[in-house]
C-alpha cells in the first residue's frame, strides 16, 4: 500500500479510524483534569491525591505503550488497535464507580494502559501503509486528533459535567469502544507487517525488547527516548495543571478557562496539521526546531510574563494559540521514529520510546503542585519552556530521515 501512487479507500479508512482512536484516547486521558474540582468536593480528595491519580495514568501509559507496542509487532496492527481502544474505554467507564482514592487510582491505571498502546499502533498503521511522500503529513494529521480530544474533553468536562455530574461523565466515555466494530469490519491489516511477520511472529516480546537494546539499535533508541522525554515534559508541564492555573491564579472564570483551553487546542490542531508540510519541505530537524522554539517562547509569555502582556489582553490569547501551535512538533514523532526502526521492531521501538517518555511524566503533576505550593503554578508550568527549547536543540543529533523508504529498512 505504501507504494501506491494514489490514495485508496483503504488509506482513508485506516487514517480515519486511527485518528478517531487517538481523539478518544486523548479525550479519556485529559477528561480527568476537568473533573478535579468535582472530585475534590464529592470524594474529599486533596490536590496531592489527584496529582497522584493523574500521575498513575501517565505511568500506566508507559507500561501500556511498551507492552502493546511489542504485541503489535507479534499479533499485527489491527488487532492491537482494537484491544487498546477497548481497554481505555473500559478504564474510563469504571472510573464512574470509584468509591475511594485507591479504586480511582486502579481505574485510571487501566485507562492509561490502553491510552499508551493506542498511539504507537495507530501511527505505525498509517506510516506503514501511506506513500513515503505523504507519511509525515498524515502522521501530523493523525496527531491532530489530540487537540480535538482535548476540546471535546473541555466541553464535556467544563460545560456538560457540572450538569450531569462526574460519574455520568465518566460513564458516557464507553462510547469510543464502538469504533472497534468499525475497525474490525472495514480495516485491512498493514501489508508491510504481513510481508515480514514470518520473521518474528514466533518470537516472544522479551526477544523484541532484547533486539531493541542490541548494539545495532541501542543508540537510536536512546537518543529517541531522550528527545521524547524532552517533548513529553514540555507538553505535560504545560497542560497537566493549565485549567487550574488559568482559573485559580489568573482569575479566569470557568467559561473563560474553557475558552482559553479551546484556543490553545485550535493552535495545537493548526500546528499538527501544518507540521507535516513544513517537515516535508524543510526536513525533519528544522521543522522540530521551529515549532518547539515557538512553543517555548509562548509558554514563557503566558507564565512568567503574564502581567506584562496582560496590559494588551488580546496578546494572552495570541500566545495561548502559539503555545498550542508550537506543540505541533508532536506531529513529527510518528514519522521520524518509523523511519528509524525496521518493521520487525517498529511497533516495539516506537511504542516504547513514546510511552516510556510519557510514563516518565508520572511525577510531573506532583512537582508542579509542590512548586505551586511554595511559589505559584506559573513557575511550575514555565519549566515546560525549558524542555521545549531542548527539543529544538536535541533533534540535531539525529540523521535527517526525510525521504526514507520504509521497505529499504527491512533489507
PDB file of N, CA, C and O in Angstrom, residues 107-172:
ATOM      1  N   UNK A 107      -8.558   2.360  38.441  1.00  0.00           N
ATOM      2  CA  UNK A 107      -9.304   2.560  37.200  1.00  0.00           C
ATOM      3  C   UNK A 107      -8.557   3.498  36.249  1.00  0.00           C
ATOM      4  O   UNK A 107      -8.582   3.303  35.030  1.00  0.00           O
ATOM      5  N   UNK A 108      -7.885   4.518  36.794  1.00  0.00           N
ATOM      6  CA  UNK A 108      -7.102   5.411  35.941  1.00  0.00           C
ATOM      7  C   UNK A 108      -5.870   4.696  35.393  1.00  0.00           C
ATOM      8  O   UNK A 108      -5.388   4.994  34.299  1.00  0.00           O
ATOM      9  N   UNK A 109      -5.349   3.745  36.151  1.00  0.00           N
ATOM     10  CA  UNK A 109      -4.230   2.937  35.674  1.00  0.00           C
ATOM     11  C   UNK A 109      -4.656   2.112  34.464  1.00  0.00           C
ATOM     12  O   UNK A 109      -3.929   2.034  33.467  1.00  0.00           O
ATOM     13  N   UNK A 110      -5.841   1.500  34.544  1.00  0.00           N
ATOM     14  CA  UNK A 110      -6.367   0.718  33.416  1.00  0.00           C
ATOM     15  C   UNK A 110      -6.544   1.614  32.195  1.00  0.00           C
ATOM     16  O   UNK A 110      -6.184   1.243  31.066  1.00  0.00           O
ATOM     17  N   UNK A 111      -7.084   2.818  32.409  1.00  0.00           N
ATOM     18  CA  UNK A 111      -7.245   3.774  31.307  1.00  0.00           C
ATOM     19  C   UNK A 111      -5.903   4.072  30.656  1.00  0.00           C
ATOM     20  O   UNK A 111      -5.770   4.059  29.422  1.00  0.00           O
ATOM     21  N   UNK A 112      -4.896   4.324  31.479  1.00  0.00           N
ATOM     22  CA  UNK A 112      -3.565   4.649  30.967  1.00  0.00           C
ATOM     23  C   UNK A 112      -2.956   3.530  30.147  1.00  0.00           C
ATOM     24  O   UNK A 112      -2.264   3.787  29.158  1.00  0.00           O
ATOM     25  N   UNK A 113      -3.198   2.288  30.542  1.00  0.00           N
ATOM     26  CA  UNK A 113      -2.660   1.156  29.777  1.00  0.00           C
ATOM     27  C   UNK A 113      -3.138   1.194  28.331  1.00  0.00           C
ATOM     28  O   UNK A 113      -2.352   1.028  27.394  1.00  0.00           O
ATOM     29  N   UNK A 114      -4.446   1.399  28.148  1.00  0.00           N
ATOM     30  CA  UNK A 114      -4.996   1.450  26.793  1.00  0.00           C
ATOM     31  C   UNK A 114      -4.534   2.669  26.023  1.00  0.00           C
ATOM     32  O   UNK A 114      -4.199   2.587  24.840  1.00  0.00           O
ATOM     33  N   UNK A 115      -4.499   3.814  26.703  1.00  0.00           N
ATOM     34  CA  UNK A 115      -4.055   5.057  26.070  1.00  0.00           C
ATOM     35  C   UNK A 115      -2.624   4.904  25.556  1.00  0.00           C
ATOM     36  O   UNK A 115      -2.297   5.320  24.438  1.00  0.00           O
ATOM     37  N   UNK A 116      -1.761   4.294  26.358  1.00  0.00           N
ATOM     38  CA  UNK A 116      -0.365   4.144  25.964  1.00  0.00           C
ATOM     39  C   UNK A 116      -0.176   3.284  24.736  1.00  0.00           C
ATOM     40  O   UNK A 116       0.689   3.551  23.896  1.00  0.00           O
ATOM     41  N   UNK A 117      -0.993   2.243  24.599  1.00  0.00           N
ATOM     42  CA  UNK A 117      -0.822   1.346  23.467  1.00  0.00           C
ATOM     43  C   UNK A 117      -1.392   1.870  22.167  1.00  0.00           C
ATOM     44  O   UNK A 117      -0.933   1.495  21.085  1.00  0.00           O
ATOM     45  N   UNK A 118      -2.391   2.753  22.236  1.00  0.00           N
ATOM     46  CA  UNK A 118      -3.110   3.162  21.029  1.00  0.00           C
ATOM     47  C   UNK A 118      -2.272   4.030  20.097  1.00  0.00           C
ATOM     48  O   UNK A 118      -2.310   3.858  18.885  1.00  0.00           O
ATOM     49  N   UNK A 119      -1.522   4.991  20.656  1.00  0.00           N
ATOM     50  CA  UNK A 119      -0.832   5.958  19.812  1.00  0.00           C
ATOM     51  C   UNK A 119       0.129   5.289  18.840  1.00  0.00           C
ATOM     52  O   UNK A 119       0.082   5.526  17.634  1.00  0.00           O
ATOM     53  N   UNK A 120       1.031   4.472  19.391  1.00  0.00           N
ATOM     54  CA  UNK A 120       2.053   3.868  18.532  1.00  0.00           C
ATOM     55  C   UNK A 120       1.431   2.984  17.470  1.00  0.00           C
ATOM     56  O   UNK A 120       1.832   3.021  16.300  1.00  0.00           O
ATOM     57  N   UNK A 121       0.430   2.216  17.855  1.00  0.00           N
ATOM     58  CA  UNK A 121      -0.204   1.302  16.893  1.00  0.00           C
ATOM     59  C   UNK A 121      -0.868   2.072  15.768  1.00  0.00           C
ATOM     60  O   UNK A 121      -0.728   1.719  14.589  1.00  0.00           O
ATOM     61  N   UNK A 122      -1.584   3.143  16.112  1.00  0.00           N
ATOM     62  CA  UNK A 122      -2.225   3.953  15.083  1.00  0.00           C
ATOM     63  C   UNK A 122      -1.220   4.639  14.173  1.00  0.00           C
ATOM     64  O   UNK A 122      -1.392   4.674  12.946  1.00  0.00           O
ATOM     65  N   UNK A 123      -0.167   5.188  14.768  1.00  0.00           N
ATOM     66  CA  UNK A 123       0.860   5.862  13.966  1.00  0.00           C
ATOM     67  C   UNK A 123       1.564   4.881  13.028  1.00  0.00           C
ATOM     68  O   UNK A 123       1.797   5.181  11.855  1.00  0.00           O
ATOM     69  N   UNK A 124       1.933   3.715  13.548  1.00  0.00           N
ATOM     70  CA  UNK A 124       2.613   2.719  12.719  1.00  0.00           C
ATOM     71  C   UNK A 124       1.705   2.246  11.599  1.00  0.00           C
ATOM     72  O   UNK A 124       2.136   2.056  10.452  1.00  0.00           O
ATOM     73  N   UNK A 125       0.447   2.062  11.907  1.00  0.00           N
ATOM     74  CA  UNK A 125      -0.547   1.663  10.895  1.00  0.00           C
ATOM     75  C   UNK A 125      -0.511   2.631   9.718  1.00  0.00           C
ATOM     76  O   UNK A 125      -0.457   2.229   8.544  1.00  0.00           O
ATOM     77  N   UNK A 126      -0.535   3.919  10.013  1.00  0.00           N
ATOM     78  CA  UNK A 126      -0.513   4.946   8.967  1.00  0.00           C
ATOM     79  C   UNK A 126       0.839   4.988   8.265  1.00  0.00           C
ATOM     80  O   UNK A 126       0.920   5.001   7.025  1.00  0.00           O
ATOM     81  N   UNK A 127       1.915   4.984   9.029  1.00  0.00           N
ATOM     82  CA  UNK A 127       3.243   5.146   8.444  1.00  0.00           C
ATOM     83  C   UNK A 127       3.652   3.969   7.566  1.00  0.00           C
ATOM     84  O   UNK A 127       4.445   4.131   6.629  1.00  0.00           O
ATOM     85  N   UNK A 128       3.117   2.772   7.855  1.00  0.00           N
ATOM     86  CA  UNK A 128       3.453   1.611   7.041  1.00  0.00           C
ATOM     87  C   UNK A 128       2.595   1.502   5.783  1.00  0.00           C
ATOM     88  O   UNK A 128       2.968   0.796   4.841  1.00  0.00           O
ATOM     89  N   UNK A 129       1.467   2.160   5.748  1.00  0.00           N
ATOM     90  CA  UNK A 129       0.545   1.980   4.624  1.00  0.00           C
ATOM     91  C   UNK A 129       0.467   3.179   3.684  1.00  0.00           C
ATOM     92  O   UNK A 129       0.002   3.034   2.548  1.00  0.00           O
ATOM     93  N   UNK A 130       0.911   4.346   4.131  1.00  0.00           N
ATOM     94  CA  UNK A 130       0.850   5.538   3.279  1.00  0.00           C
ATOM     95  C   UNK A 130       2.158   5.714   2.506  1.00  0.00           C
ATOM     96  O   UNK A 130       3.232   5.342   2.991  1.00  0.00           O
ATOM     97  N   UNK A 131       2.085   6.275   1.290  1.00  0.00           N
ATOM     98  CA  UNK A 131       3.285   6.510   0.489  1.00  0.00           C
ATOM     99  C   UNK A 131       4.319   7.353   1.242  1.00  0.00           C
ATOM    100  O   UNK A 131       3.965   8.167   2.102  1.00  0.00           O
ATOM    101  N   UNK A 132       5.586   7.175   0.904  1.00  0.00           N
ATOM    102  CA  UNK A 132       6.685   7.836   1.620  1.00  0.00           C
ATOM    103  C   UNK A 132       6.531   9.349   1.660  1.00  0.00           C
ATOM    104  O   UNK A 132       6.806   9.990   2.681  1.00  0.00           O
ATOM    105  N   UNK A 133       6.080   9.944   0.553  1.00  0.00           N
ATOM    106  CA  UNK A 133       5.999  11.412   0.486  1.00  0.00           C
ATOM    107  C   UNK A 133       4.791  11.978   1.246  1.00  0.00           C
ATOM    108  O   UNK A 133       4.670  13.190   1.402  1.00  0.00           O
ATOM    109  N   UNK A 134       3.920  11.092   1.726  1.00  0.00           N
ATOM    110  CA  UNK A 134       2.754  11.545   2.486  1.00  0.00           C
ATOM    111  C   UNK A 134       2.809  11.110   3.956  1.00  0.00           C
ATOM    112  O   UNK A 134       1.922  11.433   4.728  1.00  0.00           O
ATOM    113  N   UNK A 135       3.859  10.387   4.315  1.00  0.00           N
ATOM    114  CA  UNK A 135       3.945   9.819   5.662  1.00  0.00           C
ATOM    115  C   UNK A 135       3.921  10.894   6.736  1.00  0.00           C
ATOM    116  O   UNK A 135       3.158  10.816   7.702  1.00  0.00           O
ATOM    117  N   UNK A 136       4.761  11.901   6.603  1.00  0.00           N
ATOM    118  CA  UNK A 136       4.849  12.945   7.626  1.00  0.00           C
ATOM    119  C   UNK A 136       3.561  13.755   7.701  1.00  0.00           C
ATOM    120  O   UNK A 136       3.113  14.138   8.791  1.00  0.00           O
ATOM    121  N   UNK A 137       2.965  14.006   6.546  1.00  0.00           N
ATOM    122  CA  UNK A 137       1.738  14.814   6.527  1.00  0.00           C
ATOM    123  C   UNK A 137       0.599  14.103   7.252  1.00  0.00           C
ATOM    124  O   UNK A 137      -0.082  14.696   8.098  1.00  0.00           O
ATOM    125  N   UNK A 138       0.395  12.830   6.932  1.00  0.00           N
ATOM    126  CA  UNK A 138      -0.718  12.121   7.554  1.00  0.00           C
ATOM    127  C   UNK A 138      -0.398  11.708   8.993  1.00  0.00           C
ATOM    128  O   UNK A 138      -1.312  11.556   9.811  1.00  0.00           O
ATOM    129  N   UNK A 139       0.890  11.552   9.297  1.00  0.00           N
ATOM    130  CA  UNK A 139       1.256  11.347  10.698  1.00  0.00           C
ATOM    131  C   UNK A 139       0.906  12.571  11.524  1.00  0.00           C
ATOM    132  O   UNK A 139       0.411  12.467  12.653  1.00  0.00           O
ATOM    133  N   UNK A 140       1.143  13.759  10.953  1.00  0.00           N
ATOM    134  CA  UNK A 140       0.760  15.003  11.612  1.00  0.00           C
ATOM    135  C   UNK A 140      -0.744  15.154  11.700  1.00  0.00           C
ATOM    136  O   UNK A 140      -1.281  15.591  12.721  1.00  0.00           O
ATOM    137  N   UNK A 141      -1.433  14.759  10.609  1.00  0.00           N
ATOM    138  CA  UNK A 141      -2.894  14.828  10.622  1.00  0.00           C
ATOM    139  C   UNK A 141      -3.471  13.932  11.723  1.00  0.00           C
ATOM    140  O   UNK A 141      -4.415  14.300  12.409  1.00  0.00           O
ATOM    141  N   UNK A 142      -2.882  12.741  11.890  1.00  0.00           N
ATOM    142  CA  UNK A 142      -3.379  11.859  12.950  1.00  0.00           C
ATOM    143  C   UNK A 142      -3.176  12.502  14.316  1.00  0.00           C
ATOM    144  O   UNK A 142      -4.042  12.436  15.181  1.00  0.00           O
ATOM    145  N   UNK A 143      -2.031  13.152  14.502  1.00  0.00           N
ATOM    146  CA  UNK A 143      -1.752  13.775  15.793  1.00  0.00           C
ATOM    147  C   UNK A 143      -2.756  14.878  16.099  1.00  0.00           C
ATOM    148  O   UNK A 143      -2.987  15.217  17.255  1.00  0.00           O
ATOM    149  N   UNK A 144      -3.381  15.439  15.065  1.00  0.00           N
ATOM    150  CA  UNK A 144      -4.372  16.488  15.280  1.00  0.00           C
ATOM    151  C   UNK A 144      -5.582  15.978  16.039  1.00  0.00           C
ATOM    152  O   UNK A 144      -6.400  16.763  16.522  1.00  0.00           O
ATOM    153  N   UNK A 145      -5.695  14.673  16.164  1.00  0.00           N
ATOM    154  CA  UNK A 145      -6.764  14.116  16.976  1.00  0.00           C
ATOM    155  C   UNK A 145      -6.629  14.479  18.447  1.00  0.00           C
ATOM    156  O   UNK A 145      -7.626  14.523  19.178  1.00  0.00           O
ATOM    157  N   UNK A 146      -5.386  14.754  18.893  1.00  0.00           N
ATOM    158  CA  UNK A 146      -5.162  15.098  20.301  1.00  0.00           C
ATOM    159  C   UNK A 146      -5.884  16.385  20.700  1.00  0.00           C
ATOM    160  O   UNK A 146      -6.648  16.385  21.676  1.00  0.00           O
ATOM    161  N   UNK A 147      -5.680  17.518  19.985  1.00  0.00           N
ATOM    162  CA  UNK A 147      -6.422  18.720  20.375  1.00  0.00           C
ATOM    163  C   UNK A 147      -7.928  18.589  20.222  1.00  0.00           C
ATOM    164  O   UNK A 147      -8.682  19.186  20.995  1.00  0.00           O
ATOM    165  N   UNK A 148      -8.373  17.807  19.228  1.00  0.00           N
ATOM    166  CA  UNK A 148      -9.807  17.575  19.102  1.00  0.00           C
ATOM    167  C   UNK A 148     -10.315  16.845  20.344  1.00  0.00           C
ATOM    168  O   UNK A 148     -11.375  17.170  20.901  1.00  0.00           O
ATOM    169  N   UNK A 149      -9.526  15.873  20.819  1.00  0.00           N
ATOM    170  CA  UNK A 149      -9.890  15.157  22.033  1.00  0.00           C
ATOM    171  C   UNK A 149      -9.913  16.057  23.253  1.00  0.00           C
ATOM    172  O   UNK A 149     -10.797  15.941  24.112  1.00  0.00           O
ATOM    173  N   UNK A 150      -8.948  16.988  23.331  1.00  0.00           N
ATOM    174  CA  UNK A 150      -8.900  17.912  24.459  1.00  0.00           C
ATOM    175  C   UNK A 150     -10.075  18.891  24.408  1.00  0.00           C
ATOM    176  O   UNK A 150     -10.687  19.204  25.438  1.00  0.00           O
ATOM    177  N   UNK A 151     -10.389  19.391  23.214  1.00  0.00           N
ATOM    178  CA  UNK A 151     -11.546  20.286  23.073  1.00  0.00           C
ATOM    179  C   UNK A 151     -12.821  19.560  23.490  1.00  0.00           C
ATOM    180  O   UNK A 151     -13.657  20.102  24.221  1.00  0.00           O
ATOM    181  N   UNK A 152     -12.959  18.318  23.044  1.00  0.00           N
ATOM    182  CA  UNK A 152     -14.122  17.520  23.427  1.00  0.00           C
ATOM    183  C   UNK A 152     -14.162  17.328  24.944  1.00  0.00           C
ATOM    184  O   UNK A 152     -15.215  17.459  25.575  1.00  0.00           O
ATOM    185  N   UNK A 153     -12.987  17.043  25.534  1.00  0.00           N
ATOM    186  CA  UNK A 153     -12.916  16.867  26.990  1.00  0.00           C
ATOM    187  C   UNK A 153     -13.247  18.166  27.722  1.00  0.00           C
ATOM    188  O   UNK A 153     -13.903  18.147  28.772  1.00  0.00           O
ATOM    189  N   UNK A 154     -12.808  19.313  27.166  1.00  0.00           N
ATOM    190  CA  UNK A 154     -13.083  20.597  27.816  1.00  0.00           C
ATOM    191  C   UNK A 154     -14.562  20.946  27.753  1.00  0.00           C
ATOM    192  O   UNK A 154     -15.118  21.519  28.694  1.00  0.00           O
ATOM    193  N   UNK A 155     -15.214  20.577  26.643  1.00  0.00           N
ATOM    194  CA  UNK A 155     -16.655  20.837  26.514  1.00  0.00           C
ATOM    195  C   UNK A 155     -17.448  19.923  27.454  1.00  0.00           C
ATOM    196  O   UNK A 155     -18.318  20.376  28.211  1.00  0.00           O
ATOM    197  N   UNK A 156     -17.117  18.626  27.415  1.00  0.00           N
ATOM    198  CA  UNK A 156     -17.827  17.669  28.271  1.00  0.00           C
ATOM    199  C   UNK A 156     -17.497  17.911  29.740  1.00  0.00           C
ATOM    200  O   UNK A 156     -18.387  17.953  30.600  1.00  0.00           O
ATOM    201  N   UNK A 157     -16.197  18.098  30.029  1.00  0.00           N
ATOM    202  CA  UNK A 157     -15.787  18.274  31.413  1.00  0.00           C
ATOM    203  C   UNK A 157     -16.109  19.641  31.988  1.00  0.00           C
ATOM    204  O   UNK A 157     -16.435  19.759  33.173  1.00  0.00           O
ATOM    205  N   UNK A 158     -16.023  20.689  31.155  1.00  0.00           N
ATOM    206  CA  UNK A 158     -16.228  22.043  31.653  1.00  0.00           C
ATOM    207  C   UNK A 158     -17.661  22.541  31.568  1.00  0.00           C
ATOM    208  O   UNK A 158     -18.057  23.416  32.338  1.00  0.00           O
ATOM    209  N   UNK A 159     -18.439  21.996  30.646  1.00  0.00           N
ATOM    210  CA  UNK A 159     -19.796  22.502  30.437  1.00  0.00           C
ATOM    211  C   UNK A 159     -20.857  21.445  30.754  1.00  0.00           C
ATOM    212  O   UNK A 159     -21.843  21.720  31.445  1.00  0.00           O
ATOM    213  N   UNK A 160     -20.646  20.210  30.263  1.00  0.00           N
ATOM    214  CA  UNK A 160     -21.654  19.164  30.449  1.00  0.00           C
ATOM    215  C   UNK A 160     -21.586  18.551  31.850  1.00  0.00           C
ATOM    216  O   UNK A 160     -22.616  18.349  32.498  1.00  0.00           O
ATOM    217  N   UNK A 161     -20.374  18.265  32.336  1.00  0.00           N
ATOM    218  CA  UNK A 161     -20.262  17.552  33.613  1.00  0.00           C
ATOM    219  C   UNK A 161     -20.852  18.306  34.807  1.00  0.00           C
ATOM    220  O   UNK A 161     -21.394  17.662  35.717  1.00  0.00           O
ATOM    221  N   UNK A 162     -20.782  19.658  34.875  1.00  0.00           N
ATOM    222  CA  UNK A 162     -21.444  20.330  36.003  1.00  0.00           C
ATOM    223  C   UNK A 162     -22.949  20.084  36.036  1.00  0.00           C
ATOM    224  O   UNK A 162     -23.579  20.192  37.087  1.00  0.00           O
ATOM    225  N   UNK A 163     -23.512  19.722  34.888  1.00  0.00           N
ATOM    226  CA  UNK A 163     -24.960  19.457  34.808  1.00  0.00           C
ATOM    227  C   UNK A 163     -25.282  18.003  35.142  1.00  0.00           C
ATOM    228  O   UNK A 163     -26.202  17.718  35.908  1.00  0.00           O
ATOM    229  N   UNK A 164     -24.502  17.066  34.575  1.00  0.00           N
ATOM    230  CA  UNK A 164     -24.827  15.642  34.739  1.00  0.00           C
ATOM    231  C   UNK A 164     -24.022  14.969  35.837  1.00  0.00           C
ATOM    232  O   UNK A 164     -24.328  13.829  36.231  1.00  0.00           O
ATOM    233  N   UNK A 165     -22.956  15.626  36.328  1.00  0.00           N
ATOM    234  CA  UNK A 165     -22.137  15.032  37.381  1.00  0.00           C
ATOM    235  C   UNK A 165     -20.963  14.238  36.829  1.00  0.00           C
ATOM    236  O   UNK A 165     -20.990  13.771  35.689  1.00  0.00           O
ATOM    237  N   UNK A 166     -19.930  14.069  37.663  1.00  0.00           N
ATOM    238  CA  UNK A 166     -18.709  13.423  37.193  1.00  0.00           C
ATOM    239  C   UNK A 166     -18.886  11.932  36.922  1.00  0.00           C
ATOM    240  O   UNK A 166     -18.246  11.380  36.027  1.00  0.00           O
ATOM    241  N   UNK A 167     -19.772  11.274  37.667  1.00  0.00           N
ATOM    242  CA  UNK A 167     -19.945   9.833  37.456  1.00  0.00           C
ATOM    243  C   UNK A 167     -20.551   9.538  36.080  1.00  0.00           C
ATOM    244  O   UNK A 167     -20.053   8.687  35.332  1.00  0.00           O
ATOM    245  N   UNK A 168     -21.600  10.236  35.722  1.00  0.00           N
ATOM    246  CA  UNK A 168     -22.224  10.020  34.415  1.00  0.00           C
ATOM    247  C   UNK A 168     -21.286  10.471  33.296  1.00  0.00           C
ATOM    248  O   UNK A 168     -21.273   9.877  32.207  1.00  0.00           O
ATOM    249  N   UNK A 169     -20.473  11.496  33.570  1.00  0.00           N
ATOM    250  CA  UNK A 169     -19.495  11.952  32.578  1.00  0.00           C
ATOM    251  C   UNK A 169     -18.512  10.843  32.244  1.00  0.00           C
ATOM    252  O   UNK A 169     -18.189  10.599  31.074  1.00  0.00           O
ATOM    253  N   UNK A 170     -18.026  10.143  33.270  1.00  0.00           N
ATOM    254  CA  UNK A 170     -17.141   9.007  33.027  1.00  0.00           C
ATOM    255  C   UNK A 170     -17.881   7.874  32.303  1.00  0.00           C
ATOM    256  O   UNK A 170     -17.329   7.217  31.418  1.00  0.00           O
ATOM    257  N   UNK A 171     -19.124   7.646  32.662  1.00  0.00           N
ATOM    258  CA  UNK A 171     -19.865   6.517  32.095  1.00  0.00           C
ATOM    259  C   UNK A 171     -20.090   6.649  30.591  1.00  0.00           C
ATOM    260  O   UNK A 171     -19.997   5.661  29.852  1.00  0.00           O
ATOM    261  N   UNK A 172     -20.356   7.865  30.125  1.00  0.00           N
ATOM    262  CA  UNK A 172     -20.620   8.030  28.682  1.00  0.00           C
ATOM    263  C   UNK A 172     -19.355   7.851  27.851  1.00  0.00           C
ATOM    264  O   UNK A 172     -19.420   7.769  26.623  1.00  0.00           O
TER     265      UNK A 172
END
